[in-house]
mmCIF file of C-alpha atoms in Angstrom:
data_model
loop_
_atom_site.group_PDB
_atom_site.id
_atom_site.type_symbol
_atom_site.label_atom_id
_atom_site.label_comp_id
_atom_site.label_asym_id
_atom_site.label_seq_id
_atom_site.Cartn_x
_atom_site.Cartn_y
_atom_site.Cartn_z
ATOM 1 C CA UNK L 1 -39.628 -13.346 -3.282
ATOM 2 C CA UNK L 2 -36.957 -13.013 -0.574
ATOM 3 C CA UNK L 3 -34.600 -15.264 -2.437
ATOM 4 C CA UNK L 4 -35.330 -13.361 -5.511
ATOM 5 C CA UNK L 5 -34.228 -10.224 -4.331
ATOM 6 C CA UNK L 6 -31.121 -11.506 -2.272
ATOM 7 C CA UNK L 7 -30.394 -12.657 -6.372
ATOM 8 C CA UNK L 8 -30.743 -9.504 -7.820
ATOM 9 C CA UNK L 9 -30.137 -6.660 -5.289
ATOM 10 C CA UNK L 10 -26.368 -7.813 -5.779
ATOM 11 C CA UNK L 11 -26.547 -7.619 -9.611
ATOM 12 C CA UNK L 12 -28.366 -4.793 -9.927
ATOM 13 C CA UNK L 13 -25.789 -2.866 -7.634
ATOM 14 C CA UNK L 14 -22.853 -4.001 -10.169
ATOM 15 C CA UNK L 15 -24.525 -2.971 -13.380
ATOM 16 C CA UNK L 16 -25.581 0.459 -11.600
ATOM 17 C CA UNK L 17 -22.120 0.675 -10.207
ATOM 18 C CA UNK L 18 -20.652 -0.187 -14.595
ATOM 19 C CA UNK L 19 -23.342 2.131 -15.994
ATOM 20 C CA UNK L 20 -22.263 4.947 -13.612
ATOM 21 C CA UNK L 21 -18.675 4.642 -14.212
ATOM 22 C CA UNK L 22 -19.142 4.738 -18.195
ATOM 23 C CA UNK L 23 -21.629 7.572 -17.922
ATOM 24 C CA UNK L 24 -19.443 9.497 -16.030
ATOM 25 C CA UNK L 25 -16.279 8.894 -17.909
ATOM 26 C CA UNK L 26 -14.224 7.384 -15.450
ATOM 27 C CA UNK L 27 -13.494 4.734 -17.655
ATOM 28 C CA UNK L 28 -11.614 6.513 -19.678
ATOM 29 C CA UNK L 29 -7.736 6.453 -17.772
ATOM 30 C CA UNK L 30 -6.959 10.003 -19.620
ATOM 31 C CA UNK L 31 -10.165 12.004 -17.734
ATOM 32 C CA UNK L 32 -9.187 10.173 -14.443
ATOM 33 C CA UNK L 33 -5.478 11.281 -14.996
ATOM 34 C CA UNK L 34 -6.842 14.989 -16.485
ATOM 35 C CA UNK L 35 -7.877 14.975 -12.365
ATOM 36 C CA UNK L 36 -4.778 13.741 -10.343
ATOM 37 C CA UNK L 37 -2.597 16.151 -12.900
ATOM 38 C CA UNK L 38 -3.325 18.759 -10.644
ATOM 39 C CA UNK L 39 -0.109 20.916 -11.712
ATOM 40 C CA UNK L 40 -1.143 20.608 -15.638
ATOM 41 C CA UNK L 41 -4.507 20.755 -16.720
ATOM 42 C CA UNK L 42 -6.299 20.242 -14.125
ATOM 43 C CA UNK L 43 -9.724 18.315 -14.814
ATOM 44 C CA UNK L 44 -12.033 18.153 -11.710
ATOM 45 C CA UNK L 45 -14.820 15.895 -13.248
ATOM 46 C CA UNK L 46 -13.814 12.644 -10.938
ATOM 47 C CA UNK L 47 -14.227 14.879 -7.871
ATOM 48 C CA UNK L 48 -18.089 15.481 -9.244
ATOM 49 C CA UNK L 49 -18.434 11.887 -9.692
ATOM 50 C CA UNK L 50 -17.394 11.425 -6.141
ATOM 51 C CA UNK L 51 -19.128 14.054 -4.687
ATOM 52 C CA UNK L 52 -22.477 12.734 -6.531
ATOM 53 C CA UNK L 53 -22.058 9.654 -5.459
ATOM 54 C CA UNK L 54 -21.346 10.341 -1.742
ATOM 55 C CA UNK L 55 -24.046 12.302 -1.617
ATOM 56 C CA UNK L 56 -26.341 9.371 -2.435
ATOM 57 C CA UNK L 57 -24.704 7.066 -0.185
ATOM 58 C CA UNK L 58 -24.068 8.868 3.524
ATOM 59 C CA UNK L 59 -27.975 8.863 3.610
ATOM 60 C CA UNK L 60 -27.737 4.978 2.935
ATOM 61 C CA UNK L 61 -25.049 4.650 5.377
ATOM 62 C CA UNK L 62 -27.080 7.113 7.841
ATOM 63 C CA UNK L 63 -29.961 4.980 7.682
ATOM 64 C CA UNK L 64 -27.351 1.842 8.099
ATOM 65 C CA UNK L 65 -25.738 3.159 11.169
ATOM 66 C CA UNK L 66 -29.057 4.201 13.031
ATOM 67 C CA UNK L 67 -31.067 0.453 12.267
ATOM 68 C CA UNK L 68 -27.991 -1.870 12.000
ATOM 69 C CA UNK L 69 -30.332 -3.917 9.230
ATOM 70 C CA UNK L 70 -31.332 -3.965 5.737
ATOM 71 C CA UNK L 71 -34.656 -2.709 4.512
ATOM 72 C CA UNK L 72 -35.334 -6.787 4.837
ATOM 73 C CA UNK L 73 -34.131 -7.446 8.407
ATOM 74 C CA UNK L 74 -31.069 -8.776 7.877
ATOM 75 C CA UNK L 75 -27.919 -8.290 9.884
ATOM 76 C CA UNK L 76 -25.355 -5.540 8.949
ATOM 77 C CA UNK L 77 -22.014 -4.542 10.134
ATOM 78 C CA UNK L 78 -20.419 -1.248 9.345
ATOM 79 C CA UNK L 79 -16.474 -0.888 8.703
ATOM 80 C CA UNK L 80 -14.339 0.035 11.712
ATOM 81 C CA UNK L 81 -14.344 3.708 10.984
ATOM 82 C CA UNK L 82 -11.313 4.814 13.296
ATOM 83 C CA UNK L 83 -8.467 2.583 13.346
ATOM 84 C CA UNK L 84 -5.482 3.470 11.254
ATOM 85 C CA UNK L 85 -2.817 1.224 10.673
ATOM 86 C CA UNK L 86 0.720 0.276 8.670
ATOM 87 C CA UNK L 87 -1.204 -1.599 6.115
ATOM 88 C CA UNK L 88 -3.776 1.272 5.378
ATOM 89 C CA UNK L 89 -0.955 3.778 4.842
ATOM 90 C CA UNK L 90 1.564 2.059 2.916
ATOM 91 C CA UNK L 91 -1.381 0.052 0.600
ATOM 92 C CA UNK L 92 -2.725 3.806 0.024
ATOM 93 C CA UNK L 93 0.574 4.627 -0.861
ATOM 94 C CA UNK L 94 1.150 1.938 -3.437
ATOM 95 C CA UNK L 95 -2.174 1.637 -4.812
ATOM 96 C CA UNK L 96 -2.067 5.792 -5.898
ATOM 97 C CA UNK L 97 1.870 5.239 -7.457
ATOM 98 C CA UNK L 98 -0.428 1.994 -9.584
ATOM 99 C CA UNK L 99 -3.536 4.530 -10.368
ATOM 100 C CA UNK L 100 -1.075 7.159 -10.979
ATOM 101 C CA UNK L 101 0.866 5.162 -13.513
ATOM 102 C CA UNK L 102 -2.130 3.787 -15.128
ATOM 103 C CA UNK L 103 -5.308 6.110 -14.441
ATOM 104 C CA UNK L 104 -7.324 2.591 -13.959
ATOM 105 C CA UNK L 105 -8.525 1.711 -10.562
ATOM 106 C CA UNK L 106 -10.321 -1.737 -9.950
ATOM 107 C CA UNK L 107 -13.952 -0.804 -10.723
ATOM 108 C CA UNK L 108 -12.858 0.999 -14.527
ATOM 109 C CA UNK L 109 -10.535 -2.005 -14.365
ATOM 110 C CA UNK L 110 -13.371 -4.676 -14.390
ATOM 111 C CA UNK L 111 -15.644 -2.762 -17.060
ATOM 112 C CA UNK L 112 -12.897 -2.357 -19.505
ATOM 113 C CA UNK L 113 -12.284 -6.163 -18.907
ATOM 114 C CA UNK L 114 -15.612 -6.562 -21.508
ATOM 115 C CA UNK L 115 -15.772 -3.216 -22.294
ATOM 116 C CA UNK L 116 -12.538 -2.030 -23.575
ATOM 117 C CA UNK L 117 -9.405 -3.764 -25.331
ATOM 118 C CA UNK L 118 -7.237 -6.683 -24.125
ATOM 119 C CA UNK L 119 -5.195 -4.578 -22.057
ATOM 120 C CA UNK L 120 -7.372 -4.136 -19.598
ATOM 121 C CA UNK L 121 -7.849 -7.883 -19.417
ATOM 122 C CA UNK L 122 -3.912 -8.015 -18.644
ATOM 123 C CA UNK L 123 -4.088 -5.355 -16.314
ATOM 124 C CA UNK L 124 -6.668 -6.813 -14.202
ATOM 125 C CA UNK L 125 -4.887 -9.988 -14.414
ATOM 126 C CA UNK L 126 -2.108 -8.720 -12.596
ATOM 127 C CA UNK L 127 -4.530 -6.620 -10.366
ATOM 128 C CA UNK L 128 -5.235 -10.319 -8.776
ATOM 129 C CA UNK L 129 -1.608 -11.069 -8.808
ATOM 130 C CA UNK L 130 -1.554 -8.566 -6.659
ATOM 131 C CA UNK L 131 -4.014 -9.001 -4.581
ATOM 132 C CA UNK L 132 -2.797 -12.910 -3.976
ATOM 133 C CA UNK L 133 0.710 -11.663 -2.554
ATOM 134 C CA UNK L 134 -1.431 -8.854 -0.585
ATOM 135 C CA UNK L 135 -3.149 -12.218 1.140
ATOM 136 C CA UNK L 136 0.196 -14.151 1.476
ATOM 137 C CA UNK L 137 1.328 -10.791 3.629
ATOM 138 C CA UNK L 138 -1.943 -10.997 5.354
ATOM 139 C CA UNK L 139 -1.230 -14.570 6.245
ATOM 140 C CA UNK L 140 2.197 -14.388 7.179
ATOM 141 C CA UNK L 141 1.123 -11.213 9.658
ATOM 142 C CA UNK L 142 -1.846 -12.788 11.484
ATOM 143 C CA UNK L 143 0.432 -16.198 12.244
ATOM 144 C CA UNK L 144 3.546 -13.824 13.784
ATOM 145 C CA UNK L 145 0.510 -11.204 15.753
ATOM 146 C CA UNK L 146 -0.918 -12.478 19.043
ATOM 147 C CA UNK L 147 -4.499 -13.839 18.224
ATOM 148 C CA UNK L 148 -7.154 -11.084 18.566
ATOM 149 C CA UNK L 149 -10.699 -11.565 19.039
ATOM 150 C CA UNK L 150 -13.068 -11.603 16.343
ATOM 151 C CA UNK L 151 -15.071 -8.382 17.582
ATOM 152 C CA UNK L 152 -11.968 -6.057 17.247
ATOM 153 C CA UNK L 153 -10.806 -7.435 13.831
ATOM 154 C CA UNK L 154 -10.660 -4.595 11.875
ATOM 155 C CA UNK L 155 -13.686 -3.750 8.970
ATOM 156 C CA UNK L 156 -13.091 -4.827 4.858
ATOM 157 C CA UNK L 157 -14.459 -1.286 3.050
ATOM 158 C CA UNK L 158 -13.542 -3.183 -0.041
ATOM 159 C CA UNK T 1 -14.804 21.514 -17.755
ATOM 160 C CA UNK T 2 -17.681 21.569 -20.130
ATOM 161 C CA UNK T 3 -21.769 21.678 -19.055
ATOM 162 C CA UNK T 4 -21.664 17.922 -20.689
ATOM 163 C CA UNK T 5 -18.899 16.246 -18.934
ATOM 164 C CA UNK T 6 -19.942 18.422 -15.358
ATOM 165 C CA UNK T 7 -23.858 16.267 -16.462
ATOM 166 C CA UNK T 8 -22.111 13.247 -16.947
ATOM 167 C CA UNK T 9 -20.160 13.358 -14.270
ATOM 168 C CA UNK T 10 -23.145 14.134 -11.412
ATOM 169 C CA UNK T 11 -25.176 11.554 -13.235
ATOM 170 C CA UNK T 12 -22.728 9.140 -13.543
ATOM 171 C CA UNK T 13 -21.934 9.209 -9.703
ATOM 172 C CA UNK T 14 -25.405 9.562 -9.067
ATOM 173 C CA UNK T 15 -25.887 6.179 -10.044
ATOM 174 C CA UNK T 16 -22.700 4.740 -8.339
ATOM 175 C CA UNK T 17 -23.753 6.349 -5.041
ATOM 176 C CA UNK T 18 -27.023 4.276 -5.723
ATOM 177 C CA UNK T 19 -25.277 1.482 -6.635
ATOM 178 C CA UNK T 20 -23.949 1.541 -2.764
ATOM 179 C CA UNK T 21 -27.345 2.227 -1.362
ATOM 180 C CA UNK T 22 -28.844 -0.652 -2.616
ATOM 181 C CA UNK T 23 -25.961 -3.001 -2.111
ATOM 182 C CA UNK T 24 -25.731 -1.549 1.758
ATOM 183 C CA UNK T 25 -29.737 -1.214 2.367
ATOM 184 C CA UNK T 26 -30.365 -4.102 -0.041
ATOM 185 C CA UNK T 27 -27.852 -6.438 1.456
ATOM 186 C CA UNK T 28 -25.684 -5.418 3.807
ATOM 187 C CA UNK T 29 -22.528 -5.379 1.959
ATOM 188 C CA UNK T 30 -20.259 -2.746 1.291
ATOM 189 C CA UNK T 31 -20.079 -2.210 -2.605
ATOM 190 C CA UNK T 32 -15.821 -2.230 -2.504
ATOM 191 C CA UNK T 33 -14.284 -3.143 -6.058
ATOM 192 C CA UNK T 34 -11.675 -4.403 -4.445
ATOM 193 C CA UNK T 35 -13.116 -6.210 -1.415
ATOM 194 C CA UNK T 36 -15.202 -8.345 -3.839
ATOM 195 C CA UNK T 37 -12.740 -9.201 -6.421
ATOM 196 C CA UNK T 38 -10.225 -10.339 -3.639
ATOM 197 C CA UNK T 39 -12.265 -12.241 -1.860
ATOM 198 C CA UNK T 40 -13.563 -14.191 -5.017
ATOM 199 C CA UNK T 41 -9.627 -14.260 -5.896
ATOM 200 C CA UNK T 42 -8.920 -15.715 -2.816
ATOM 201 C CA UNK T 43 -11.671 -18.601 -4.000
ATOM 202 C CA UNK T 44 -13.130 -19.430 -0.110
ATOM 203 C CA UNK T 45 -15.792 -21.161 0.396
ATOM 204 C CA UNK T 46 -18.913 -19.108 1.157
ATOM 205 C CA UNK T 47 -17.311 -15.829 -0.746
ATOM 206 C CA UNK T 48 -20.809 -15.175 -1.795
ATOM 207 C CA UNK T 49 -23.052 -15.774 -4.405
ATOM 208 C CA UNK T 50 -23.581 -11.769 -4.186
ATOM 209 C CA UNK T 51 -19.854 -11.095 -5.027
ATOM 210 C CA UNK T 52 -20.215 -13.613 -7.994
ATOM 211 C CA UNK T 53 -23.381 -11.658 -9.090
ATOM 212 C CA UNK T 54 -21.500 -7.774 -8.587
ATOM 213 C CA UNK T 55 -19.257 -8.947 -11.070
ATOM 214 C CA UNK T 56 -21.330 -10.339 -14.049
ATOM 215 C CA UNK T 57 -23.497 -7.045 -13.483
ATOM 216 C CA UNK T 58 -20.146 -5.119 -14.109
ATOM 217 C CA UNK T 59 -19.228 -7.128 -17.041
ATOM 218 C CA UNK T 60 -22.941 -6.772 -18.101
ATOM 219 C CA UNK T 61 -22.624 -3.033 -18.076
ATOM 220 C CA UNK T 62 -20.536 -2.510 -21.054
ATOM 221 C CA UNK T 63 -22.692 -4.381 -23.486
ATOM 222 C CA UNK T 64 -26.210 -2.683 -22.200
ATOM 223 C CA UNK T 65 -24.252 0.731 -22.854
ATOM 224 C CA UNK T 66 -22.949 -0.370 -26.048
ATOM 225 C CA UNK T 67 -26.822 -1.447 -26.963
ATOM 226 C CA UNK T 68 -28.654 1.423 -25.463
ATOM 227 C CA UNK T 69 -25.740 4.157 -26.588
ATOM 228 C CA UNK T 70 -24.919 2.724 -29.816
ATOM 229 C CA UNK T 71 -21.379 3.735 -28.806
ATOM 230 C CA UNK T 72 -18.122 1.894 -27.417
ATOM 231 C CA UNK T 73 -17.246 2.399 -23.681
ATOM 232 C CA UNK T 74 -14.885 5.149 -23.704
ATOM 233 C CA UNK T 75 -11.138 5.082 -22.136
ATOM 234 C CA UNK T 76 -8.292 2.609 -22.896
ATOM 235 C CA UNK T 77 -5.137 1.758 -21.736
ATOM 236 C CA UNK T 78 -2.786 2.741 -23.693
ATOM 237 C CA UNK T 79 0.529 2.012 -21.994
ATOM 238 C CA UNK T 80 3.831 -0.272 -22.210
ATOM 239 C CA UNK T 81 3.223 -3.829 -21.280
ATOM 240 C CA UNK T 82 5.747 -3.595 -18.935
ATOM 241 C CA UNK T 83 3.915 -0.811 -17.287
ATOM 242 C CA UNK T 84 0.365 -2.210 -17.412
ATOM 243 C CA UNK T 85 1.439 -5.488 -15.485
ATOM 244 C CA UNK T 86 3.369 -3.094 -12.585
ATOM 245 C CA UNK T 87 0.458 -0.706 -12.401
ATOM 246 C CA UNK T 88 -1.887 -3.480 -12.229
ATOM 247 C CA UNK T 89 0.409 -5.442 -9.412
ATOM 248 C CA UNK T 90 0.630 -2.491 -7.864
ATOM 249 C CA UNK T 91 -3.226 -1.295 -7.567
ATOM 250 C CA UNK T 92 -3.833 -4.905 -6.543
ATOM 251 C CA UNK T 93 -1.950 -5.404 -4.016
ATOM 252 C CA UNK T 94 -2.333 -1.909 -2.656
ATOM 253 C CA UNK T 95 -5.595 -2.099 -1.981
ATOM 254 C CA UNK T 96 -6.253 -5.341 -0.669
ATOM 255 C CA UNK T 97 -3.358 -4.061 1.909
ATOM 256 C CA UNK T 98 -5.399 -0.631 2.309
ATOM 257 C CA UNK T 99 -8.949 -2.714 2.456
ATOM 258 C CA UNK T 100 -10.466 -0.489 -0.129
ATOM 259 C CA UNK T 101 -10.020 1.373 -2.637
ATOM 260 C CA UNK T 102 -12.077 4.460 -4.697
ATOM 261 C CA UNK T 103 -14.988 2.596 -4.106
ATOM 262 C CA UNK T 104 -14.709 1.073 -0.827
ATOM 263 C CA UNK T 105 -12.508 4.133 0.930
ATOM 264 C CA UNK T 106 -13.935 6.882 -1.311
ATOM 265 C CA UNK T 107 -17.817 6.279 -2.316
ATOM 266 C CA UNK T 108 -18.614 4.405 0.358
ATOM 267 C CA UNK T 109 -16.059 5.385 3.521
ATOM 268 C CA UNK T 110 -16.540 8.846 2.598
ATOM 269 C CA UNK T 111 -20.210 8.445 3.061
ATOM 270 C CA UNK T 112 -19.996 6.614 5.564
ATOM 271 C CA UNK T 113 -17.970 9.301 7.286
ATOM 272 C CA UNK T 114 -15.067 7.061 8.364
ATOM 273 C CA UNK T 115 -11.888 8.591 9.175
ATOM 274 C CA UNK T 116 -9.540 5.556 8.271
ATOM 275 C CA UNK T 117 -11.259 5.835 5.012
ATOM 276 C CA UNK T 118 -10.349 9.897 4.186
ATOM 277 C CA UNK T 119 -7.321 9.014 5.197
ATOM 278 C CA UNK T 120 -6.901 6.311 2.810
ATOM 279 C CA UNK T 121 -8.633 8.477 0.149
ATOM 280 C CA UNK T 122 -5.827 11.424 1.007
ATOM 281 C CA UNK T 123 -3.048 8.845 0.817
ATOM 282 C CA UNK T 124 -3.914 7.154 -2.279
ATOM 283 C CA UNK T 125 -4.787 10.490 -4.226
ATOM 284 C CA UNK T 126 -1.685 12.828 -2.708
ATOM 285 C CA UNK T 127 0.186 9.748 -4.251
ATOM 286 C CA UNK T 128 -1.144 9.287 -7.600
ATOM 287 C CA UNK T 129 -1.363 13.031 -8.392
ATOM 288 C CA UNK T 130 2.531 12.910 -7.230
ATOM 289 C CA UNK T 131 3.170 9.911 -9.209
ATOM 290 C CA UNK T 132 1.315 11.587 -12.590
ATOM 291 C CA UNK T 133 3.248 14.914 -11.586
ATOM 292 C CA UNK T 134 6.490 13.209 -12.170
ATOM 293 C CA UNK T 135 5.428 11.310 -15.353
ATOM 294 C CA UNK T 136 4.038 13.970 -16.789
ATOM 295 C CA UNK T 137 6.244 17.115 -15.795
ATOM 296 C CA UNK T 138 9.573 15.466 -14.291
ATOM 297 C CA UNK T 139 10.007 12.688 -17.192
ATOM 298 C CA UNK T 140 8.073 14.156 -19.499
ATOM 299 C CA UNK T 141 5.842 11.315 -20.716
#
C-alpha cells in the first residue's frame, strides 16, 4: 500500500498541478502577459491563481514546518528560507526578461509540450538548454568556492 | 476581469495549491517546475522515480482536459523562432540559477513564507512586467 502511494502521490500532484494551470488560464501566454502589462491593460487573474493557491499550501507547509514528516513518517526538509544570494538575484532577473518575452514559465511550458502546438515543444527544448549551462555555472562555482558542509548548502524550491 | 475568468482563476489555483500539499505532505518534495525538470535534465542517478512521475501527470493533464472539456488547452506561443529559443534559454537557465521559479518561489515559497523566495518572486515579476512594458509600449510589438 505504502509503495502504492509513494507511486501515485507524485503523479497525482502533476496532473493536479496541469489541470489547475489549464483551468485557470495560465496556459494561455496572452492572460499571463494581460498581468505583467501592468501599464496597459492590466489583467490581475494570475495574481488570483497565486493567491488561491498559496492559500492552500502555507497550511501544508505549516503543518510541514511544525512535524518535519509526511502524513506517512517520512523525512522532510524545508528550503533555506533566508539566505539571499548572487545567483537568486541575477537568475530572477533573467528568468522575468524570458517570461516577459514569452508569457510561458516552466509549468505552462510542460503542458503546452502535449497540450498546445510544436512551439512549445521548441521552447521547452531550449528551457533545458538552459538549464544545462545553469549546471555547468553551478559546477564551475562549487570547484573555485571553499567546500561547505552539507547542512548549510543552501535549499532547491524548484 | 470577468465573474468567469475571477472562477477560473481561484479554482484553477485552488487545485495547484493542492497539487503542493500533497506533493509536500504526501512526499516530502517541493512541487518546483523547475527543480524537477532540471534535475531529470541533469539525468543523475537516483533523480527520482517521483520527478519522472510529476512529469507524465503534467503531460497527462492536457489530454484528460481535452476528454472531460471537449475543448483544446487554451494559450499558444505565438512568437518568432528566434525569440522562442532566447525566451526559452533564458527562463531555463534563470531559474535553475534562482532555484525556483512561479512554482517553486511563488506557490510554494510564498506559502511557505520564505523570504529568499518573495524576493525571487519580486525580482522575477518587477522584471518581466519591465521587459513586457518595453515590448509592448517602448517597441511597440
Amino acid at each position: 500500500m505504502t509503495r502504492f502511494l509513494q507511486l501515485i502521490v507524485p503523479l497525482l500532484s502533476g496532473l493536479l498541478f496541469g489541470i489547475g494551470l489549464i483551468l485557470s488560464g495560465m496556459t494561455d501566454p496572452q492572460r499571463v502577459l494581460g498581468f505583467l502589462d501592468v501599464f496597459g491593460q492590466w489583467n490581475p487573474a494570475l495574481a488570483l491563481v497565486m493567491g488561491g493557491a498559496v492559500l492552500v499550501s502555507a497550511p501544508a507547509f505549516a503543518y510541514a514546518r511544525r512535524n518535519g514528516r509526511t502524513v506517512f513518517g517520512l523525512q522532510l526538509s524545508l528550503p533555506d528560507r533566508r539566505t539571499l544570494s548572487r545567483p537568486l538575484v541575477i537568475g530572477s532577473l533573467l528568468f522575468g526578461l524570458g517570461w516577459g518575452l514569452s508569457g510561458v514559465c516552466p509549468g505552462p511550458g510542460l503542458v503546452l509540450v502535449t497540450g498546445g502546438t510544436w512551439e512549445a515543444g521548441l521552447f521547452v527544448a531550449s528551457m533545458i538548454g538552459g538549464m544545462l549551462i545553469s549546471d555547468l555555472f553551478e559546477r564551475r562555482r562549487t570547484a573555485a568556492a571553499v567546500p561547505v558542509s552539507a547542512g548549510t548548502q543552501l535549499g532547491d524550491c524548484g | 476581469m470577468t465573474t468567469q475568468v475571477m472562477v477560473q482563476s481561484l479554482l484553477g489555483g485552488t487545485l495547484i495549491g493542492l497539487s503542493a500539499a500533497l506533493l509536500l505532505l504526501g512526499r516530502g518534495q517541493i512541487a518546483g517546475i523547475s527543480g524537477i525538470v532540471g534535475n531529470l535534465a541533469r539525468g543523475q542517478q537516483g533523480a527520482g522515480a517521483w520527478r519522472v512521475l510529476f512529469v507524465v501527470g503534467m503531460f497527462a493533464s492536457p489530454l484528460l482536459y481535452v476528454l472531460v472539456a471537449g475543448t483544446g488547452v487554451p494559450g499558444a506561443l505565438a512568437l518568432p523562432l528566434p525569440l522562442i529559443l532566447l525566451a526559452g534559454a533564458l527562463v531555463g537557465f534563470g531559474t535553475r540559477q534562482a532555484s525556483g521559479c512561479t512554482s517553486g518561489h511563488g506557490v510554494c515559497g510564498l506559502g511557505n513564507f520564505s523570504a529568499r523566495s518573495l524576493v525571487a518572486v519580486m525580482l522575477f515579476m518587477g522584471s518581466a512586467a519591465a521587459t513586457v512594458f518595453v515590448v509592448r509600449h517602448v517597441v511597440g510589438a
